[in-house]
Structures are given as structure tokens and as C-alpha cells.
């Protein structure tokens, strides 16, 4: 394996699940014999994260965010594709081989309550990973380290003997972060770390994450649907739809010059205090259930700008500028000379001017 | 110090922090039933020493004393507080011995069920695959039979082949074995269901991400969170087994009449009911009622009390 | 001046403690507010502030361990706190509609939409089945459900989350109530659906002349969807006023903090403003301003007495800083 400058590199990842048995006859339903369709949760996704950066993945529920998080953490195995960590393929490793990477990458979960064992005290939850991985460690030493970590995430050590249900949501999320940091990771995957928290607590957790990143040189992969928070903390943003990345670029590019219709719709729908909602970039219909019966772009039924090509051909990711990739037929490939693409791109540009007024 | 040791160190502490005692005091119904259950349990334990007579000892029985009424009725005898049965045995002693026998069978049968069901259920949830399919198919197969029907069938055949005399020597053990083997699917199914439910919670994923082995996760994270419904089932099952044993004794394939359980006493007293001698059936029945009711109420309380939300000091 | 549609005065609600020696502590502590016909009012607060309890207290649909200790709820001139259960049932649904957070639990999974909508309409209105069906279809069209005739025959799980929530809105509107209480109606939905359902709800209420009490934890969600805004903290309303005025000129330090803590309010990479600590639980509240533990401006007086909400109609907040400033002005 050649070493790459990326900390994590995901290439052409696929993962599908068995769809629930939709058969209308009782026999195949009872005995599960009908050929069941597959739900594509991750559909040929590629992504890379550089050391020390914060990459936010934005998307609606059901777009495969959680599946991607679980695949990266090795909680599930991909059907196809590779996940390289510092140049080494870590997908499909057995428990023992994986062990080495377990402690380098950690995860913060969405619901801070279910992510803690209800029968363990805060202290117990923090001490356990230490004693598990270093059995020779003195008990008092482990407790001291846990207490220090509690202070680092802004929890009063007096709460160490509390049980999860005796803490508030914000405190629980801090404990989750503290537990992840107990094994000294360098890479943190956070799946919707804010969505279960109150607004005033979200700011606290955002600040804590930023502060920890600075202090410990952490790399973050954050999954979120909260665009305001993403805009605040991301270095780069990837927009995900139907198990694919439809647009990826630096934060400024995504928020100031979104190219993909889906990115534009997401930004328009995000609630703002001082701006009236923008109804220009509106999607039609709902998130479809992912049974791949159709060809073409996965957004075709909801996209107001969909045209003939979108129905037949799946768009490929096009490098618009350095680091700005868009997968949409409306966007021109600067390297391509296909004339139809150009007309569409001009059409799209014109559209943009309208919307900015 | 390794993590497993650290866990062990905390098991008792955690149990104390469940604050069972404080919760018991707060719930009057549970408190009263716990006291009743405790009293009945203690009485059963010390029966041989406090019982005025020994109903299993033929020497102490006199047919002349038969069918004497309890103390508040005309024609009572001061030696027999609650009267006597058709063989002239003291009802106080019979009820105490019946209580002892019923609880003894209930306890051992449930222990057998619990061990069998929990280990099979945990195996199914833990290993998955063919082990799970095999165990669960067995459980489903067994559930298609009524456990009482099965017990009647087995015990009746055994009794017919052994003969009544030999059968009555072995009947307590046979009852424990049959009733204990009959109801394990309940535990296995409940445990497997809660293991599957817990397995998908984020704290299990967090434990996997922290690099713990599955055995560690199973024993220290999954099992403690799935045991409380099993304890509730086990408590209720004691009542159920006692009731089943009572039914079997009533049908004369349970405990021998010479060494009766509460159910056997009721069954024997039943034929006297119509001749106005109600106490032989009714008084053991009342004892059985008190026992079952207190067990069920304590189980109800236990269901709430074992909720992890009750752990720790209340703020 | 018209009389308010809903008037809540000095409402105290507590939960009966499970523990014998513990006092019952008020979770709602003297809530007062008014809601006029056709008005869209947003009730904003963090979890634990008591906003859902307030909503359920109005129609007394709360947990059996909760109890209204003191105070009045007047709706269309009737004292709801003194009504019998049967009279209350007439008001719930018929006069006050509810939309809950999770549309999947809001609808019965084993009945078709038609069965549920018709049951709801027929139990309150004496019209024929055919007429009720027409009403149901009309309402489904109003909430932009495509092919409503076909949808009526479907079960809730066959609809998407957005459609389910729109169906519950249709159900709430079907009885032409005077007030709809919507408890976090969009928080189970995706961002793109959220905006649509929110605008649908506010516009429909507006065009049908239905008053709306919109409960949410997200100030930015209601900034453009409500006429008036109530900010709730630890069982009390701490600030109220017209939404546009309130978000541009927040008076209470808590409201100010909520707005300043939004990630949009600071440039990327900067440290966000944060309100330290967390909301105190009911047991921790003493005889002082509930926000004093987290307030950067707290002074002696805040720790000595509870501030009161000034009377009046306009934008007002219960904070000692403001009363001191007003006293200084005079």
C-alpha cells in the first residue's frame, strides 16, 4: 500500500440491506422465500479526509449517513469498496486486527442517553476502557485519569458517581465525548452529535468540540442535518443524498456558491432567524424509499430542474474547481467539450442570477 | 486491575444503589405483601420446629379427632386450633407442611427453569445463526404444548408404571423436574428478545467501538440490562408452579396425601365441602391465596423497582 | 378590545411525588398568557421548561400524576379547569385540535386514513358518512396530499413521514376548531419537509381563521411563522411580545443568549456565545430568579426575589434589570 496524505480515504463504497418482504402472498411472507429486493444504503461513495480537518456530511434522514458512520467505525462491513486509514485498508478486518485502529478512531453518538449503559456510573463508564486495554493499570491511577478527562470536557467531578438518567442531555453528551477521548484517539466520527440537544446546549457542545480539536489535534467526521452548526464548524462539507455524495467542497463554496440543486434546496429550507425562508429552491415530493427500480439520477423525481438526461443517466462527480466536486448533469465539466452540457450549464447559471436577487 | 474485576467490584454496590428498601417503603401494597411473603417463607423454613404436630407421622393421628371444626365453631377441640381433616390431622400443622412443600417445589422448579432458560436464551442471543434457530425452534415447539398438560401426561404415565407407593416417594423430585423443564421457553424467549433489543442500542455500539470483546460486552453490558424482566418472570413463575403443583395434587398425581402440599390439602378437603365441613378445603385455600397474591404483588413491584432509572440517590 | 380566545392565568401545575416524604413541586409556576382569535403564537423553550406540560394542561390531557394546583384556563369564556371529563371531551378535538410531534404515534397504525378521519369527524359532528368523507377529502387536498381518494384507503405506514404529519394536520383542521395546539410538529421531519409542513400549518391556520399555539425549542423555526412569541424558562414565561420585535430587540438575558448562541450569529471558527450551565430542575428552584444561576448580569436583587412579568400587552419580560432600567428612566 502506498501512503497517502489523507487520514481516511473511502473509495467506491457499497452497502445494501435486505428490504422487508413486500410480497402480497402469505406463503412467501411466512417462510421468507420470495426474492427480496435490496435497499442500497451506500451506493458507490468516495470520500477522503485530511489529518486535522473537520469534514461535515450533510443529508436528510435515510440518506445513509448513519450507515456510513457505522461502516467507517467497523461496526458493519461494506459489500464492496475500501476504507483506508493512513493508507491501510481497514474494512473487513477481524476483531484482533481491528483492535489497533479501534483506539485511534472513536465515535460520538446521536442520542447521548442510549449511548451510555444505564447501569454504569459516569466514573465506571470512563474507567472501563482504560482498565480493559491496560489491565496492569492501578485502579486509582485510572480513576485519576477519568477525573482529569471529566474536567477537560467541563463536567464537575462531583457528578462522577451519578448514573446517566441523573444527568441532563448536555452533560450526557459531554460524558460521551469524554469516554471517546479516554483511549486517546486521533480521529472522531460524530453522528448527529447535536440533534438531541437543546439550542443553548448545542452552542456549548460546539465550543467544546472546537476547543478539543485545537488542543488535541483531532480530525473530525461529523454527520449532521443542522446546516447552521455545519457552517460554523466545518472546514469542508459533503452533501449526501441516497447513499452518494452529490456535492463536496470547502465550507465557503457550499454556503456561498452551491451548485447541486439538492444543496440549494437544503440551504433554502434551513430555518433562519433573520431571513425569511426562501421558497425558490424547493424540492417536490418526499424522500423516496430506496429500492433501486429506476435508472438515472436519484434526485430526478424531486428535482425541479430535472430534464431528459437525468432520467437515463446517473451523473458522475465532476471536479468544478479544486476540491469542489458536483454530481449533476446541470453542471458543466470544465474538461469536457460536450455541447449539450454547456447549454445546461448556462441555463443553470442564468437560474442562479435570478435567485440571488 | 482489569475491567472485569472492576465490574465485579461494583455489582454489589450497584445493587445497593438500586435503593430497593426505600422503594419498598414508598409502596404500601408491595410493603405489606413483602411482609406477608417473608412471614410465609420463614414459617415454611422453620415448620418442623414450630408445627404442633407432624402430619407425616401416622402415630400422631387419631381417627377419633377427624373433622373437628376450627376454634370459633361449636364443638372445637383446644388441641386443634384450625380443626382437623378427615384423617384427624391438625390443620395448622398440615397447612404449615403444605406451605413448606409448595414453596420447596416452587423454588427448585423455578431455579431449574431459570438456569435452563437463561443459558439457552443467552446462547441464542449471543451466538445467533443455527444455534439460535435450533434453540428457538425447540422453544416454539415446547410452547405449543400446555405445560400443565405435559406434566399431567408425564406424571400420570410415571405413576402408572411405578405404582402409587414408589411414585409418592419420588413425587417431589418428579414434580420439580417436570415443572422445571416445562416452562423454560418463556425465559429463553424473553432473554433473547431483550438481548436483541439491547444489542442495537448505541451503548453496545460504543462498547464495540472501544474495542471490547463480545464476551465482555455480553456479560457486563447486555446481561445486566436484560436480567430484570427475567427476575420478574421468575417471581411470577414461582406462583405459577405452586398453582400447577396444586392442580396436579388435586388430580392426585402431585404430592402424596401423607405429605401434602397446599393443593393436595384442598383436593382432599374438597369432598367434605358438600357435607358442610368447609374448613378442610377452605383454610389451605386461603393460605395458598395469600401466598400467590403476595408473590404476584411483589413481582409487580420488582418490575418497577429494577428499572435502572431508580439507581442512585434521588436528587 | 375583544376578549381573548384562550386566557391562562397564574397556572401552577405540579406532579405528585412517588415518594411519601417529598413535597410536590410545581413544574409550571404561575404561567399567564392570552391568545386571541386567529393569532399564531409560538411557545419557545428548552426541554424541561414545561412547554409540553403547559399544552397538555390547557386541555387537561396530561399524565395522571400531574395536577393543576392553582390558576385558571379560560377558553371561549369557559373555565376549562372546572369542566367535567365529558364536557372536556367536547372541547378537545372539536374546539381545540392537537398536532403532536411524532406523526407515526399520532395515527393509529391499524386503521386506514379514511377510518380515522371519518371517526374523528363523525364523533363530533352530526353529518352523514358521505358528507364526512367529502370534508376529509377537502382537508386532505388543503394539506397538499396528492391523490387524496387513493390515500384515504391507505394505512399510516404506507405514507411518508411528511405526508403523515400533513394528514394529522388535516385531521386537526377537519373539525374546524378555534385553536390548534401543535407540539413540535416538525421535529421528527427532515429539513426539506420541515419548512414545507411549517408553512402549510401556519398558512392554513391563517386562512381558516384558526388560532395556533406552536410549541417548539427552535427559535429560528418560528421566527417567520408566528405573530407573537412566548419564551418559557423553568416553568415560567420570561418574555413575550410580537415575534419580529422580540427577535430584533430581546430584553431578557435568556432570550438574548438563545439568539446569540445560534451558530449563524458568529462567524465560522469563532467561539460561540454560550449560556453556561443548564436549566435548573424544579427541585432546585428557590425564591430567586430562575435564570440567576446562568445569567451573566445577575446581581443581588436577582438572588433575593423572583422578578414578575409587567402587565400590559406589548413586548415585556420578567427581569430585574429591566425594572431597574425603567425605574431609572422615570
XYZ file of C-alpha atoms in Angstrom, chain C residues 87-265:
179
model
C -67.560 18.415 28.640
C -63.794 18.467 28.189
C -64.035 15.796 25.533
C -66.463 18.013 23.618
C -63.847 20.738 23.585
C -60.845 18.586 22.749
C -60.808 17.954 19.057
C -63.996 19.919 18.361
C -62.794 23.318 19.546
C -59.115 22.669 20.254
C -57.200 20.491 17.802
C -53.873 18.893 18.567
C -50.892 18.064 16.352
C -48.200 16.072 18.085
C -44.522 15.595 17.426
C -44.403 12.112 16.026
C -46.949 11.516 13.265
C -46.440 7.777 13.458
C -47.697 7.579 17.030
C -50.317 10.213 16.327
C -52.153 7.953 13.919
C -53.471 4.508 14.694
C -51.335 2.100 12.661
C -54.082 -0.474 12.169
C -56.757 1.797 10.709
C -56.848 3.372 7.261
C -56.751 7.124 6.946
C -60.416 7.121 5.958
C -61.471 5.222 9.049
C -59.523 7.581 11.277
C -60.596 10.802 9.629
C -64.247 9.785 9.474
C -64.242 8.567 13.056
C -62.804 11.880 14.140
C -65.337 13.907 12.148
C -68.398 11.780 12.919
C -67.762 11.625 16.642
C -68.060 15.394 16.862
C -70.364 16.415 14.062
C -73.790 15.094 13.162
C -73.398 14.737 9.414
C -73.739 11.737 7.144
C -70.850 9.448 6.274
C -70.775 10.669 2.696
C -70.608 14.283 3.802
C -67.864 13.487 6.272
C -65.917 11.806 3.504
C -66.181 14.953 1.418
C -64.910 17.036 4.328
C -61.998 14.645 4.774
C -61.108 14.782 1.084
C -61.328 18.560 1.097
C -58.991 18.813 4.068
C -56.500 16.368 2.574
C -56.431 18.496 -0.564
C -55.861 21.571 1.545
C -52.723 19.999 3.021
C -51.464 19.145 -0.483
C -51.693 15.390 -0.226
C -51.539 14.047 -3.773
C -54.382 11.733 -4.905
C -56.390 12.005 -1.673
C -59.012 9.435 -2.769
C -56.340 6.773 -3.028
C -54.609 7.913 0.163
C -57.812 7.520 2.154
C -57.641 3.764 1.637
C -54.053 3.535 2.871
C -52.596 2.793 6.264
C -50.271 5.237 8.019
C -47.149 3.178 7.310
C -47.803 3.482 3.589
C -47.411 7.262 3.756
C -44.131 9.112 4.077
C -43.343 10.957 7.309
C -44.175 14.309 5.754
C -47.487 13.032 4.423
C -48.375 11.537 7.778
C -47.789 14.808 9.538
C -49.838 16.610 6.894
C -52.599 14.051 7.386
C -52.664 14.775 11.125
C -52.879 18.471 10.358
C -55.816 17.709 8.067
C -57.393 15.717 10.875
C -56.964 18.569 13.335
C -58.438 21.032 10.852
C -61.333 18.794 9.852
C -63.457 19.756 12.842
C -62.903 23.462 12.263
C -61.570 24.151 15.732
C -60.928 27.628 17.054
C -57.434 26.703 18.224
C -54.800 24.216 17.170
C -52.056 23.288 19.578
C -49.036 21.949 17.691
C -46.372 20.375 19.893
C -43.064 20.268 17.990
C -44.910 19.429 14.764
C -41.805 19.277 12.594
C -39.030 17.977 14.784
C -39.484 14.394 13.551
C -39.186 15.558 9.944
C -36.303 16.284 7.622
C -35.114 19.782 6.895
C -36.749 19.986 3.489
C -40.053 18.634 4.835
C -39.846 20.764 7.949
C -40.045 24.051 6.062
C -42.946 22.821 3.979
C -45.030 21.468 6.850
C -44.395 24.585 8.890
C -45.509 26.943 6.150
C -48.514 24.737 5.418
C -49.580 24.756 9.046
C -49.246 28.479 9.538
C -50.877 29.372 6.255
C -53.809 27.033 6.726
C -54.444 28.295 10.223
C -54.245 31.833 8.941
C -56.617 31.294 6.019
C -59.134 29.321 8.101
C -59.039 31.832 10.931
C -57.795 29.227 13.375
C -55.578 30.339 16.216
C -52.334 28.402 16.520
C -50.240 27.680 19.565
C -46.949 26.439 18.192
C -44.648 24.766 20.669
C -41.003 24.406 19.729
C -37.477 24.508 21.045
C -36.109 26.170 17.942
C -36.468 29.933 17.793
C -35.309 30.130 14.189
C -38.125 27.817 13.122
C -40.875 30.119 14.351
C -39.188 33.435 13.619
C -41.199 33.763 10.428
C -44.120 31.536 11.261
C -45.699 33.310 14.228
C -47.234 36.638 15.128
C -46.336 36.544 18.760
C -43.749 34.665 20.742
C -43.638 33.463 24.335
C -40.267 32.459 25.771
C -40.504 29.905 28.529
C -37.869 29.079 31.104
C -38.129 26.783 34.117
C -41.918 26.743 34.218
C -42.494 30.423 33.665
C -42.911 32.718 30.715
C -39.954 35.073 30.920
C -40.519 37.179 27.830
C -43.324 37.753 25.377
C -44.045 40.047 22.508
C -44.526 40.289 18.768
C -42.055 37.884 17.172
C -40.341 40.384 14.910
C -39.863 42.826 17.792
C -38.748 40.110 20.147
C -36.020 38.629 17.988
C -34.642 42.006 16.984
C -34.750 43.516 20.447
C -34.681 40.724 23.009
C -34.960 42.062 26.558
C -34.456 39.059 28.805
C -30.862 37.829 29.139
C -32.081 34.295 28.422
C -33.686 35.253 25.113
C -30.646 37.285 24.222
C -28.468 34.299 24.996
C -30.643 31.941 22.948
C -30.304 34.180 19.901
C -26.622 34.900 20.407
C -25.900 31.169 20.818
C -27.196 30.351 17.343
C -24.258 29.295 15.168
C -25.318 31.822 12.496
C -24.668 34.633 14.952
